[in-house]
Amino acid sequence: MTMLANHFQNGIETAKLVWSRIPNSDESLDADDTVGLLKKSDGSGVESLDYEVIENYAYREEQALRGKLFVGYLLVVKWFFALLIGIGTGIAAVFINISVENFAGWKFSLTFHIIQKSYLAGFLVYVLINLVLVYSSVYVITQFSPAAAGSGIPEIKGYLNGADIHGILLLRTLIGKIFGSIGSVGGGLALGKEGPLVHTGACIASLLGQGGSAKYHLNSRWFQVFKSDRDQRDLVTCGCAAGVAAAFRAPVGGVLFALEEVTSWWRSQLMWRVFFTSAVVAVVVRTAMGWCKSGKCGHFGSGGFIIWDISGGQEDYSFAELLPMAVIGVIGGLLGALFNQLTLYVTSWRRNHLHKKGGRVKIIEACLVSLLTSVISFGLPLLRKCSPCPESGPHSDSVIECPRPPGMYGNYVNFFCSKDKEYNDLATIFFNTQDDAIRNLFSAKTIHEYSPQSLLTFLVMFYTLAVVTFGTAVPAGQFVPGIMIGSTYGRLVGMLVVKYYRKLNIEEGTYALLGAASFLGGSMRMTVSLCVIMVEITNNLQLLPLIMLVLLISKAVGDAFNEGLYEEQARLKGIPLLESRPKYEMRNMTAKEACGSRRVVSFPRVVKVADVVSILRSNDHNGFPVIDHTRSGESLVIGLVLRSHLLVILQSKIDFQHIPIPGDTKGVANPIRHHSDEFTKPVSSKGISIDDIHLSSDDLEMYVDLAPFLNPSPYIVPEDMSLTKVYNLFRQLGLRHLFVVPRPSRVLGLITRKDLLVEDSENVNTIQLQSTSIVSL
């Protein structure tokens, strides 16, 4: 008894020590680390991106010096970067999958080995391993990279939409995403690694475009070629497609996912590079899987990358089966919309109450969710009676071994069964990795493997776990949990169809696939890309029309209740997304009404440095009109200057002058002393602040001519233009600022389609636009 008391006392002291080392709050983090969570729901804490080309004098001088050889060099570098993004994302995906499969394999092998002697000891080991993995994940997120929590897709979608969320594309975010995903998925939580892989690909692409990370001194000037927001957008788009291609081994689905779901701006040249990047990822993943087949990757290979081949399943379907398939689409739309709403409520409550209390609460919450998941996944199969293995017959496959030996993956798991020729159907999907559980649900020639009670129990419990887990401080994707939920009720419907239709060619696994597609369509509201992904991961083109049917129905049903999962989460995080269609109310509004009564803050062409500092300190505007006066005294808007450009001018001080006299507008008297790259802000960071600039009293008394730095040709709309047209123009061009001016008094000319069709000529100077001049109106 004394020895037992000593052990108990030592255990209490150890627990106190661990508790004392758990972080109590996020105060230890830098201000730059508290990213991804915006201050206000209106997006006021977000800075927009400059996707528009700033055609100032520095830019025009550089373009004039660039020849065809340099343009060809840039084109080659873009394709080279696409190659590197594909290789980097593929390697990251292989590393994550090998790590997750090995952790899961060791966990289940050890647990199965121990439960041969004691189920209680096996349960404790199973819970402890999951807790350690989940704790490692949430610790990395809370202490190192808070922006790596969640799937990351809403943030990347916001970035490609033009909203710069600080911290989402940093090196620490990439590291946290990779190792956090390994811990959370390997720890058995009801989440997936596919969404985080999209974010991982985007981070790799952004870091390559920046030449690495300057903060950690891991950068190279050789890679610092594309630093503008416009070029970074193209690279991040390639990274998103590469992430999906790596997660699902679906290169075409990755391209369509980037096109349909995350990007707001697309062009044909980008399509080719995105397609090339996805193809490179497919080659890298295929090569890695071939190398791992020899057993060099441990447990990797039994589960491996997501691809559930059901090409040997149901080959044909009758017209009468379309009704239950349509019912699956309706169920998917209803459950998907309910999932979006429940996760919105739970995440909102968690952010407003739990996560405000600091990092310790986030760690405890994730560990409690891990404990709950482990108890349910281990305990519920113990309450289920085992079923006898199926006999050889028309509905069984002799290749499938029943029961499976302990510690092996596949169908017919022997778990807490008293007889040798029995299996536990609930343990086959619960006490297993998610990839193998889905493979079991999709499997053909396994009719009557699952009972309706087991499937219904799993559906309710896993649906609840997915809702509760979503929003914890770990990297979390929703693709695989959605597939598991959908395939469960899809198989239930398939069982009913088999029972009442009494046809030998009907497979329950086919309905499980349709159920998975319907839930993803009802939750994420994707159609084309999701359809192609489902076809690629199942290797069954014959089911394409059925997948299209359930996706259309589930999306239509879900849209009747709320928006998609990523749109709901983006709104909750305060990311100001501009959707593809303007609101209906905008049709009756004008551009002038959208401006409101806010006073326009502008600069004169030659401005005093003290005035620039005063204006930058007094407001948060990021763009300012520049006004000049003609000889007759008339005010004239000559362009737009950005806040970031003004900060660079103030910091360098080389453009200050003693007298308020404008220089030569062509830059002859005042040559440009800056390179265009000096005005680019590092990706996913705050850049220069006015508080970082120190000016003497003599500096404040000097002047600066803004003409060489402003954008002389900003986009302009008349004040009475409908807000719908303004919205479409703003979003489709990827603008940051748009001038609203009174209706002009005269027209210089009209440009039609034929004026923009210029034939190639050897002498560029001989090209003339045939614009139609209007002398009078």
CSV table of C-alpha atoms in Angstrom, one decimal, residues 743-751 772-777:
chain,number,residue,atom,x,y,z
A,743,ARG,CA,-20.2,62.8,-65.3
A,744,PRO,CA,-17.6,64.1,-67.8
A,745,SER,CA,-18.5,67.1,-70.0
A,746,ARG,CA,-17.0,65.8,-73.2
A,747,VAL,CA,-15.8,62.7,-75.0
A,748,LEU,CA,-12.4,62.4,-76.7
A,749,GLY,CA,-13.3,59.2,-78.6
A,750,LEU,CA,-14.7,55.7,-78.6
A,751,ILE,CA,-12.8,52.5,-78.6
A,772,THR,CA,-13.1,56.5,-83.9
A,773,SER,CA,-12.8,60.2,-83.0
A,774,ILE,CA,-15.8,62.2,-82.2
A,775,VAL,CA,-15.4,65.9,-83.0
A,776,SER,CA,-18.6,67.1,-81.5
A,777,LEU,CA,-21.8,65.7,-79.9
